Tab-separated table of C-alpha atoms and ligand atoms in Angstrom:
chain	number	residue	atom	x	y	z
A	1334	MET	CA	12.982	10.127	18.222
A	1335	ALA	CA	11.186	7.407	17.289
A	1336	LYS	CA	8.382	7.925	15.493
A	1337	LYS	CA	5.240	6.426	17.397
A	1338	ALA	CA	2.284	5.033	15.381
A	1339	ILE	CA	-1.272	3.526	15.979
A	1340	ILE	CA	-2.287	0.259	14.981
A	1341	THR	CA	-5.929	-0.535	15.461
A	1342	GLY	CA	-6.925	-4.156	15.317
A	1343	ILE	CA	-3.143	-5.436	16.317
A	1344	THR	CA	-4.696	-8.662	17.610
A	1345	GLY	CA	-5.882	-9.099	14.015
A	1346	GLN	CA	-3.352	-10.766	10.970
A	1347	ASP	CA	-2.293	-7.210	9.396
A	1348	GLY	CA	-2.209	-5.652	12.803
A	1349	ALA	CA	0.531	-8.301	13.884
A	1350	TYR	CA	2.341	-8.277	10.557
A	1351	LEU	CA	2.160	-4.583	10.811
A	1352	GLY	CA	3.012	-4.163	14.207
A	1353	GLU	CA	6.445	-6.592	13.354
A	1354	PHE	CA	7.170	-4.486	10.294
A	1355	LEU	CA	7.004	-1.118	12.606
A	1356	LEU	CA	8.887	-1.966	15.681
A	1357	GLN	CA	12.081	-3.540	12.955
A	1358	LYS	CA	11.622	0.302	11.218
A	1359	GLY	CA	12.439	1.095	15.134
A	1360	TYR	CA	9.161	3.170	16.069
A	1361	LYS	CA	7.361	2.964	18.836
A	1362	VAL	CA	4.280	1.074	18.549
A	1363	TYR	CA	0.390	1.397	20.021
A	1364	GLY	CA	-1.256	-1.703	19.599
A	1365	LEU	CA	-5.059	-1.203	20.355
A	1366	TYR	CA	-7.264	-4.124	21.431
A	1367	ARG	CA	-11.291	-4.317	22.498
A	1368	ARG	CA	-11.819	-5.200	26.131
A	1369	VAL	CA	-12.890	-8.682	25.591
A	1370	SER	CA	-13.218	-11.144	28.654
A	1371	SER	CA	-10.172	-13.586	27.347
A	1372	PRO	CA	-7.689	-11.217	24.648
A	1373	SER	CA	-5.792	-13.246	22.641
A	1374	PHE	CA	-2.381	-12.065	21.518
A	1375	TRP	CA	-1.260	-15.282	20.245
A	1376	ARG	CA	-0.698	-13.608	16.982
A	1377	LEU	CA	2.076	-11.254	18.515
A	1378	LYS	CA	3.304	-14.456	20.557
A	1379	GLU	CA	3.965	-16.291	17.309
A	1380	LEU	CA	5.967	-13.413	15.639
A	1381	GLN	CA	7.728	-13.047	19.163
A	1382	ILE	CA	6.933	-9.039	19.522
A	1383	TYR	CA	4.618	-9.492	22.374
A	1384	LYS	CA	7.223	-8.645	24.919
A	1385	ASN	CA	9.063	-6.225	22.525
A	1386	PRO	CA	9.625	-2.773	24.773
A	1387	ASN	CA	8.355	-0.870	21.992
A	1388	LEU	CA	5.045	-2.384	21.440
A	1389	TYR	CA	2.620	-0.863	24.021
A	1390	LEU	CA	-0.763	-2.810	24.014
A	1391	LEU	CA	-3.801	-0.627	24.726
A	1392	GLU	CA	-7.530	-1.221	25.530
A	1393	CYS	CA	-9.620	0.739	22.820
A	1394	ASP	CA	-12.947	0.012	21.448
A	1395	ILE	CA	-13.068	1.825	17.800
A	1396	THR	CA	-17.236	2.169	18.252
A	1397	ASP	CA	-16.678	4.534	21.496
A	1398	SER	CA	-15.578	7.796	19.790
A	1399	ILE	CA	-14.603	8.983	23.491
A	1400	SER	CA	-12.800	5.982	23.974
A	1401	VAL	CA	-11.580	6.754	20.239
A	1402	PHE	CA	-10.298	10.661	20.977
A	1403	ASN	CA	-8.592	9.727	24.187
A	1404	THR	CA	-6.661	7.228	23.506
A	1405	ILE	CA	-4.782	9.610	20.006
A	1406	LYS	CA	-4.867	12.675	22.293
A	1407	LYS	CA	-2.866	10.527	24.670
A	1408	ILE	CA	-0.405	9.078	22.343
A	1409	MET	CA	-0.271	11.972	20.050
A	1410	PRO	CA	1.003	9.485	17.185
A	1411	ASP	CA	2.848	10.508	14.039
A	1412	GLU	CA	0.737	7.604	12.214
A	1413	ILE	CA	-2.379	5.894	12.702
A	1414	TYR	CA	-3.170	2.623	10.531
A	1415	ASN	CA	-6.720	1.922	10.988
A	1416	LEU	CA	-7.082	-2.245	10.399
A	1417	ALA	CA	-9.851	-2.746	13.239
A	1418	ALA	CA	-12.527	-4.190	11.854
A	1419	GLN	CA	-15.530	-6.365	11.624
A	1420	SER	CA	-13.946	-8.039	8.694
A	1421	PHE	CA	-15.948	-11.471	7.576
A	1422	VAL	CA	-18.426	-10.764	4.868
A	1423	GLN	CA	-20.709	-13.593	5.712
A	1424	THR	CA	-21.174	-12.094	9.180
A	1425	SER	CA	-21.576	-9.081	7.401
A	1426	PHE	CA	-24.904	-10.100	6.251
A	1427	GLU	CA	-25.765	-11.350	9.863
A	1428	GLN	CA	-24.697	-8.954	11.450
A	1429	PRO	CA	-24.775	-5.531	9.541
A	1430	LEU	CA	-25.684	-2.877	11.595
A	1431	SER	CA	-22.801	-3.486	13.776
A	1432	THR	CA	-20.783	-3.795	10.889
A	1433	MET	CA	-21.908	-0.271	10.074
A	1434	GLN	CA	-20.750	0.942	13.471
A	1435	ILE	CA	-17.376	-0.927	13.426
A	1436	ASN	CA	-16.369	-0.320	9.587
A	1437	SER	CA	-17.543	2.762	8.882
A	1438	LEU	CA	-18.629	5.790	12.163
A	1439	SER	CA	-15.214	4.433	13.918
A	1440	VAL	CA	-13.070	5.960	10.681
A	1441	THR	CA	-15.138	9.228	11.314
A	1442	TYR	CA	-14.091	9.194	15.126
A	1443	MET	CA	-10.621	8.559	14.300
A	1444	LEU	CA	-10.617	11.588	11.457
A	1445	GLU	CA	-12.718	13.957	13.556
A	1446	SER	CA	-10.330	13.174	16.455
A	1447	ILE	CA	-7.203	13.772	13.928
A	1448	ARG	CA	-8.835	17.235	12.908
A	1449	LEU	CA	-9.258	18.184	16.369
A	1450	ILE	CA	-6.021	17.020	18.289
A	1451	ASN	CA	-3.375	17.193	15.438
A	1452	PRO	CA	-4.414	17.093	12.024
A	1453	HIS	CA	-0.513	16.377	11.072
A	1454	ILE	CA	-1.343	12.876	12.144
A	1455	ARG	CA	-1.494	10.173	8.783
A	1456	PHE	CA	-3.879	8.109	8.804
A	1457	TYR	CA	-3.871	4.785	6.872
A	1458	GLN	CA	-7.628	3.464	6.221
A	1459	ALA	CA	-7.919	-0.705	5.222
A	1460	SER	CA	-10.201	-0.372	2.162
A	1461	THR	CA	-11.222	-3.392	0.489
A	1462	SER	CA	-11.334	-5.187	-3.195
A	1463	GLU	CA	-14.806	-6.458	-1.657
A	1464	MET	CA	-15.959	-2.376	-2.575
A	1465	PHE	CA	-15.467	-3.223	-6.234
A	1466	GLY	CA	-18.210	-6.163	-5.434
A	1467	LYS	CA	-20.164	-6.897	-8.883
A	1468	THR	CA	-17.840	-5.221	-11.796
A	1469	ASP	CA	-16.868	-6.034	-15.510
A	1470	ASP	CA	-14.006	-4.270	-15.163
A	1471	GLU	CA	-10.664	-6.941	-14.970
A	1472	PRO	CA	-8.320	-6.413	-13.636
A	1473	GLN	CA	-10.143	-3.904	-11.328
A	1474	HIS	CA	-7.901	-0.293	-10.600
A	1475	GLU	CA	-8.305	2.721	-9.140
A	1476	GLN	CA	-10.758	4.162	-11.336
A	1477	THR	CA	-12.944	1.225	-11.571
A	1478	PRO	CA	-16.324	2.217	-10.009
A	1479	PHE	CA	-17.465	0.551	-7.323
A	1480	ALA	CA	-20.304	-1.966	-6.883
A	1481	PRO	CA	-20.069	-3.499	-3.350
A	1482	ARG	CA	-22.329	-6.592	-3.123
A	1483	SER	CA	-22.087	-7.178	1.051
A	1484	PRO	CA	-22.778	-5.136	4.023
A	1485	TYR	CA	-18.954	-5.232	4.711
A	1486	GLY	CA	-18.500	-3.893	1.338
A	1487	ILE	CA	-20.953	-1.017	1.737
A	1488	SER	CA	-19.396	-0.244	5.210
A	1489	LYS	CA	-16.268	-0.536	3.653
A	1490	LEU	CA	-16.628	2.096	0.808
A	1491	CYS	CA	-18.043	4.325	3.276
A	1492	ALA	CA	-15.138	4.549	5.119
A	1493	HIS	CA	-12.753	5.214	2.140
A	1494	TRP	CA	-15.346	8.089	1.296
A	1495	THR	CA	-15.016	9.410	4.728
A	1496	SER	CA	-11.108	9.644	4.699
A	1497	ILE	CA	-10.883	11.145	1.047
A	1498	ASN	CA	-13.610	13.871	1.937
A	1499	TYR	CA	-11.250	14.561	5.127
A	1500	TYR	CA	-8.012	15.032	2.932
A	1501	GLU	CA	-10.342	17.382	0.359
A	1502	SER	CA	-12.057	18.886	3.117
A	1503	TYR	CA	-9.354	19.516	6.111
A	1504	ASN	CA	-6.268	18.509	4.266
A	1505	ILE	CA	-6.142	15.754	6.583
A	1506	PHE	CA	-3.024	12.950	4.986
A	1507	ALA	CA	-5.358	10.406	4.603
A	1508	CYS	CA	-4.377	7.223	3.024
A	1509	SER	CA	-6.500	4.141	1.500
A	1510	GLY	CA	-4.838	0.958	0.507
A	1511	ILE	CA	-7.287	-0.901	-1.509
A	1512	LEU	CA	-6.256	-4.553	-0.556
A	1513	PHE	CA	-6.981	-7.477	-1.931
A	1514	ASN	CA	-7.662	-10.700	-0.614
A	1515	HIS	CA	-4.324	-11.391	1.556
A	1516	GLU	CA	-3.485	-14.366	3.500
A	1517	SER	CA	-0.529	-16.226	5.738
A	1518	PRO	CA	-0.311	-18.409	8.714
A	1519	LEU	CA	-1.818	-15.945	10.878
A	1520	ARG	CA	-5.535	-15.712	9.255
A	1521	GLY	CA	-8.371	-16.510	10.951
A	1522	LYS	CA	-9.555	-19.847	10.205
A	1523	GLU	CA	-12.951	-18.659	9.223
A	1524	PHE	CA	-11.369	-17.253	5.848
A	1525	VAL	CA	-11.523	-20.167	3.007
A	1526	THR	CA	-7.841	-20.181	2.343
A	1527	ARG	CA	-6.675	-21.283	6.161
A	1528	LYS	CA	-10.117	-23.161	6.348
A	1529	ILE	CA	-8.458	-25.029	3.895
A	1530	THR	CA	-4.982	-25.263	5.284
A	1531	ASP	CA	-6.373	-26.543	8.468
A	1532	GLY	CA	-8.812	-28.715	7.209
A	1533	VAL	CA	-5.977	-30.305	4.984
A	1534	ALA	CA	-3.363	-30.693	7.726
A	1535	LYS	CA	-5.827	-32.423	9.847
A	1536	ILE	CA	-7.194	-35.006	7.263
A	1537	ALA	CA	-3.282	-35.701	6.633
A	1538	LEU	CA	-2.924	-36.593	9.958
A	1539	ASN	CA	-6.148	-38.295	10.048
A	1540	GLN	CA	-7.531	-35.922	12.480
A	1541	LEU	CA	-10.518	-35.218	10.122
A	1542	GLU	CA	-12.014	-37.409	7.155
A	1543	CYS	CA	-13.473	-34.194	5.150
A	1544	ILE	CA	-13.668	-30.364	4.950
A	1545	GLU	CA	-17.441	-28.484	3.943
A	1546	LEU	CA	-17.252	-25.700	1.670
A	1547	GLY	CA	-19.360	-23.080	-0.495
A	1548	ASN	CA	-18.449	-21.423	-3.945
A	1549	ILE	CA	-15.637	-23.324	-4.826
A	1550	TYR	CA	-15.815	-21.748	-8.178
A	1551	ALA	CA	-15.574	-18.136	-6.678
A	1552	LYS	CA	-11.852	-16.560	-8.012
A	1553	ARG	CA	-9.799	-14.572	-5.717
A	1554	ASP	CA	-6.063	-12.670	-5.966
A	1555	TRP	CA	-4.822	-13.894	-3.433
A	1556	GLY	CA	-1.164	-12.325	-1.766
A	1557	PHE	CA	1.153	-12.991	1.297
A	1558	ALA	CA	0.018	-10.187	4.204
A	1559	LYS	CA	3.436	-9.790	5.161
A	1560	GLU	CA	4.186	-8.222	1.792
A	1561	TYR	CA	1.044	-5.975	2.105
A	1562	VAL	CA	1.551	-4.661	5.357
A	1563	GLU	CA	4.663	-2.813	3.894
A	1564	GLY	CA	2.663	-1.150	1.153
A	1565	MET	CA	0.660	0.538	4.156
A	1566	TRP	CA	3.630	1.576	5.285
A	1567	LYS	CA	4.614	3.338	2.016
A	1568	MET	CA	1.816	4.895	1.538
A	1569	LEU	CA	2.067	6.987	4.568
A	1570	GLN	CA	5.768	7.878	3.282
A	1571	THR	CA	4.645	9.671	0.120
A	1572	SER	CA	4.307	13.386	-0.378
A	1573	MET	CA	0.282	13.571	-0.890
A	1574	PRO	CA	-2.201	10.969	0.337
A	1575	ASP	CA	-3.852	8.489	-2.349
A	1576	THR	CA	-5.655	5.837	-2.926
A	1577	PHE	CA	-3.097	2.343	-4.003
A	1578	ILE	CA	-4.570	-1.129	-5.100
A	1579	LEU	CA	-2.118	-3.884	-3.688
A	1580	SER	CA	-2.940	-6.981	-5.330
A	1581	THR	CA	-0.990	-10.020	-7.031
A	1582	GLY	CA	-2.621	-9.472	-10.290
A	1583	LYS	CA	-3.686	-13.365	-10.724
A	1584	ALA	CA	-6.996	-15.055	-9.649
A	1585	TYR	CA	-7.302	-18.608	-8.639
A	1586	SER	CA	-10.591	-20.269	-7.636
A	1587	VAL	CA	-11.045	-21.487	-4.330
A	1588	LYS	CA	-11.523	-25.652	-6.235
A	1589	GLU	CA	-7.348	-24.634	-7.545
A	1590	PHE	CA	-6.192	-23.157	-3.673
A	1591	VAL	CA	-7.931	-26.916	-2.796
A	1592	THR	CA	-6.275	-29.293	-5.242
A	1593	LEU	CA	-2.759	-26.950	-4.296
A	1594	ALA	CA	-3.338	-27.744	-0.281
A	1595	PHE	CA	-3.541	-31.303	-0.853
A	1596	GLU	CA	-0.954	-31.789	-3.706
A	1597	TYR	CA	0.852	-30.449	-0.968
A	1598	VAL	CA	0.403	-33.455	1.422
A	1599	ASN	CA	0.469	-36.153	-1.805
A	1600	ILE	CA	-3.305	-36.874	-1.298
A	1601	PRO	CA	-4.386	-37.522	-4.764
A	1602	ILE	CA	-7.985	-36.281	-5.081
A	1603	VAL	CA	-10.215	-36.583	-8.208
A	1604	TRP	CA	-13.393	-34.243	-8.246
A	1605	GLU	CA	-16.614	-35.935	-9.077
A	1606	ASN	CA	-20.504	-34.853	-9.796
A	1607	GLU	CA	-21.717	-30.825	-9.853
A	1608	GLY	CA	-22.930	-28.174	-8.047
A	1609	LEU	CA	-24.092	-29.195	-4.282
A	1610	ASN	CA	-23.126	-32.886	-5.254
A	1611	GLU	CA	-19.635	-31.894	-5.853
A	1612	VAL	CA	-17.055	-34.086	-3.960
A	1613	ALA	CA	-13.288	-34.386	-3.637
A	1614	ILE	CA	-12.332	-38.257	-3.597
A	1615	ASN	CA	-9.094	-39.133	-1.702
A	1616	THR	CA	-8.107	-41.877	-4.616
A	1617	LYS	CA	-5.548	-43.450	-1.533
A	1618	ASN	CA	-8.668	-44.428	0.477
A	1619	ASN	CA	-11.734	-43.610	-1.468
A	1620	ARG	CA	-13.375	-41.141	1.107
A	1621	ILE	CA	-14.569	-38.108	0.235
A	1622	CYS	CA	-12.638	-35.015	1.700
A	1623	VAL	CA	-14.210	-32.334	0.213
A	1624	ARG	CA	-18.062	-31.479	0.098
A	1625	ILE	CA	-19.981	-28.378	-0.752
A	1626	SER	CA	-22.100	-27.408	1.683
A	1627	PRO	CA	-25.270	-24.521	0.706
A	1628	LYS	CA	-23.955	-23.360	4.512
A	1629	TYR	CA	-21.270	-21.132	3.152
A	1630	TYR	CA	-22.882	-19.524	-0.275
A	1631	ARG	CA	-23.402	-16.002	0.539
A	1632	PRO	CA	-26.767	-14.462	0.020
A	1633	ALA	CA	-24.586	-12.007	-2.739
A	1634	GLU	CA	-21.395	-13.294	-3.952
A	1635	ILE	CA	-18.539	-11.796	-5.757
A	1636	ASP	CA	-17.366	-14.269	-8.696
A	1637	SER	CA	-13.856	-12.637	-9.447
A	1638	LEU	CA	-11.597	-10.214	-8.115
A	1639	VAL	CA	-8.446	-9.614	-9.212
A	1640	GLY	CA	-6.091	-6.255	-9.145
A	1641	ASP	CA	-4.032	-3.850	-11.048
A	1642	TYR	CA	-1.338	-2.757	-8.686
A	1643	SER	CA	0.753	-0.962	-11.490
A	1644	LYS	CA	0.019	2.547	-9.663
A	1645	ALA	CA	1.662	1.110	-6.101
A	1646	GLU	CA	4.371	-0.421	-8.027
A	1647	LYS	CA	5.438	3.019	-9.782
A	1648	ILE	CA	4.479	5.544	-7.025
A	1649	LEU	CA	5.313	3.431	-4.239
A	1650	GLY	CA	7.904	0.797	-5.168
A	1651	TRP	CA	5.547	-1.873	-4.156
A	1652	ASN	CA	5.392	-5.139	-5.784
A	1653	PRO	CA	4.146	-8.734	-4.518
A	1654	SER	CA	6.651	-11.662	-4.855
A	1655	CYS	CA	5.047	-14.647	-3.155
A	1656	SER	CA	3.110	-16.761	-5.402
A	1657	LEU	CA	-0.166	-18.590	-4.639
A	1658	GLN	CA	1.934	-21.870	-4.429
A	1659	ASP	CA	4.597	-20.376	-1.913
A	1660	LEU	CA	1.709	-19.010	0.021
A	1661	CYS	CA	-0.142	-22.374	0.412
A	1662	LYS	CA	3.305	-24.462	1.159
A	1663	LEU	CA	3.789	-21.723	3.971
A	1664	MET	CA	-0.057	-22.089	5.304
A	1665	MET	CA	0.240	-25.966	4.874
A	1666	GLU	CA	3.597	-25.907	6.996
A	1667	ALA	CA	2.246	-24.043	9.965
A	1668	ASP	CA	-0.975	-26.405	10.248
A	1669	LEU	CA	0.469	-29.733	9.815
A	1670	GLN	CA	3.330	-28.520	12.552
A	1671	ARG	CA	0.021	-26.561	14.737
A	1672	ASN	CA	-2.230	-29.964	14.395
A	1673	ARG	CA	0.748	-32.487	14.831
A	1674	HIS	CA	1.005	-30.588	18.344
A	1675	LYS	CA	-2.056	-30.074	18.566
A	1676	LEU	CA	-1.487	-26.434	19.238
B	305	NAP	P1	-8.844	-9.898	11.048
B	305	NAP	O1	-7.383	-10.907	11.247
B	305	NAP	O2	-9.881	-10.273	11.245
B	305	NAP	O3	-8.156	-8.559	12.204
B	305	NAP	C1	-9.572	-7.824	12.868
B	305	NAP	C2	-9.084	-7.049	13.398
B	305	NAP	O4	-10.117	-6.131	14.012
B	305	NAP	C3	-8.741	-7.968	14.412
B	305	NAP	O5	-7.871	-7.485	15.691
B	305	NAP	C4	-9.602	-7.798	15.357
B	305	NAP	O6	-9.953	-7.600	17.422
B	305	NAP	C5	-10.357	-5.949	15.482
B	305	NAP	N1	-11.636	-5.577	16.106
B	305	NAP	C6	-12.632	-5.717	15.382
B	305	NAP	N2	-13.690	-5.241	15.869
B	305	NAP	C7	-13.270	-4.189	16.858
B	305	NAP	C8	-13.155	-3.178	17.492
B	305	NAP	N3	-15.037	-3.165	17.980
B	305	NAP	N4	-12.575	-2.591	18.579
B	305	NAP	C9	-11.231	-2.815	18.593
B	305	NAP	N5	-10.697	-3.729	17.512
B	305	NAP	C10	-11.833	-4.407	16.716
B	305	NAP	O7	-8.652	-8.790	9.790
B	305	NAP	P2	-7.037	-8.440	8.901
B	305	NAP	O8	-7.215	-9.988	7.806
B	305	NAP	O9	-5.810	-8.373	9.972
B	305	NAP	O10	-7.813	-7.417	8.264
B	305	NAP	C11	-7.223	-6.198	8.671
B	305	NAP	C12	-7.693	-5.284	8.297
B	305	NAP	O11	-7.696	-5.032	6.803
B	305	NAP	C13	-9.408	-5.213	8.100
B	305	NAP	O12	-9.923	-3.540	8.665
B	305	NAP	C14	-10.333	-5.900	7.050
B	305	NAP	O13	-11.279	-5.273	6.799
B	305	NAP	C15	-9.251	-5.162	5.760
B	305	NAP	N6	-8.958	-5.835	4.461
B	305	NAP	C16	-8.328	-7.411	5.027
B	305	NAP	C17	-7.474	-8.237	3.839
B	305	NAP	C18	-7.523	-9.182	3.924
B	305	NAP	O14	-7.385	-10.200	2.737
B	305	NAP	N7	-7.041	-9.734	5.140
B	305	NAP	C19	-8.379	-7.052	2.250
B	305	NAP	C20	-8.711	-6.050	2.541
B	305	NAP	C21	-9.013	-5.421	3.728
B	305	NAP	P3	-10.812	-9.384	17.839
B	305	NAP	O15	-8.939	-9.935	18.178
B	305	NAP	O16	-10.720	-8.450	19.138
B	305	NAP	O17	-11.719	-9.662	16.986
B	306	GDD	N1	-14.855	-18.261	4.321
B	306	GDD	C1	-15.433	-19.408	3.623
B	306	GDD	N2	-15.664	-20.124	3.761
B	306	GDD	N3	-15.352	-18.740	2.129
B	306	GDD	C2	-15.728	-20.225	1.515
B	306	GDD	C3	-15.847	-21.157	1.575
B	306	GDD	C4	-16.090	-21.320	2.496
B	306	GDD	O1	-16.779	-22.852	3.077
B	306	GDD	N4	-16.226	-21.762	0.194
B	306	GDD	C5	-16.120	-20.977	-0.573
B	306	GDD	N5	-15.758	-19.398	-0.199
B	306	GDD	C6	-15.676	-18.500	-0.907
B	306	GDD	C7	-16.479	-16.683	-0.874
B	306	GDD	O2	-18.086	-17.383	-1.252
B	306	GDD	C8	-15.465	-16.331	-1.218
B	306	GDD	O3	-15.939	-15.968	-2.541
B	306	GDD	C9	-14.096	-16.781	-1.099
B	306	GDD	O4	-14.391	-18.235	-0.956
B	306	GDD	C10	-13.058	-15.966	0.006
B	306	GDD	O5	-13.920	-15.873	0.941
B	306	GDD	P1	-12.947	-15.287	2.090
B	306	GDD	O6	-11.800	-16.448	2.808
B	306	GDD	O7	-14.213	-15.497	3.134
B	306	GDD	O8	-12.868	-13.911	1.777
B	306	GDD	P2	-13.778	-12.830	1.296
B	306	GDD	O9	-13.009	-12.650	-0.165
B	306	GDD	O10	-15.254	-13.121	1.398
B	306	GDD	O11	-13.409	-11.235	2.109
B	306	GDD	C11	-11.880	-11.327	2.372
B	306	GDD	O12	-11.331	-10.476	1.277
B	306	GDD	C12	-11.437	-8.948	1.182
B	306	GDD	C13	-10.885	-8.644	-0.141
B	306	GDD	O13	-11.249	-8.770	-1.066
B	306	GDD	C14	-11.622	-10.615	3.847
B	306	GDD	O14	-10.518	-10.767	3.798
B	306	GDD	C15	-12.152	-9.261	3.205
B	306	GDD	O15	-11.708	-8.651	4.824
B	306	GDD	C16	-11.353	-8.623	2.766
B	306	GDD	O16	-11.758	-7.414	2.469
């Protein structure tokens, strides 16, 4: 009989790729989305899984414990992948309480429902490298102490410990994937890589003159989301629940990513000035194409994150293969196409 998996956050980047992956594996996929006036399934449509007969889309707000309990009881899944979250760090500073409700409390609702309904359901928690925060360890590994720097990081750390606690207390198979940044053509435009590829595509097509960014010296370990969802699945197929880092082991600055994106469209740029006055100039037309705006600075920043994925490689046989250059190319191609056709 086909396995049944619940994915919370099916409308998000990872939810869509994981849905595609599990359907290919023969699962019945129950994708949960919250009620909004106009729900958007564009990612599921782009991956051409929206009409798949084994994909069932159900309304469920994960901040509503009754909705969570009843949904799990109705579906009786084998596995639950909890990907839904208020996932934007910047917003977590402006909406700390709802971030906590969505990212932390909901995990207790899910694990408590599993405990009461069927403790054999396997649970994946989407933990994050943001939990490492201000750390001196480089690269970060599973034993690196946590020191989160944002309400988002704090909320995710609470959820992380909750899932560990449900294993230790009730033997529930709860795994946490500490995933470093992963991007794709399906990334939301609020995140820096997609903001850059969308902006550079528009500049190349003469639809925009300049992008505004915040801290371009921040470094992140950026992988390809499609490869990371396979790691989530692998975590739930092991004999013992555990915590695993998924990352590439390489860190690049936002500035380096900007340079890669402009190189892809053959726009030569030079950087001038420093701090808030730093700009990139398009040397083809001598116009400023990147500016710095304090609007995008965070109250507390994480300067650099880079992960050691050797445990996942050893135990799960998982490793990343997409370079940042290839990732940037994939995202640029998609954004050129979308902006050319105003999609
Ligand atoms: P995303 O694209 O922002 O997707 C988040 C999903 O959560 C969306 O489907 C969103 O629905 C849903 N959601 C938010 N609040 C909800 C609520 N109250 N009830 C039900 N659904 C709700 O995020 P992602 O990049 O796919 O990330 C997936 C998960 O991995 C998140 O938990 C994120 O924190 C974590 N993570 C991501 C990364 C990364 O680099 N991508 C790294 C580490 C961890 P709407 O469409 O309605 O907004
Ligand atoms: N979003 C954004 N916009 N970030 C900018 C900008 C800008 O204009 N300019 C510079 N940055 C810097 C941010 O300050 C941060 O240091 C870095 O670019 C990456 O920002 P985001 O792309 O917003 O991602 P994030 O690292 O804060 O969070 C993402 O990765 C986490 C894993 O480490 C999200 O996907 C989280 O959900 C995820 O947990």
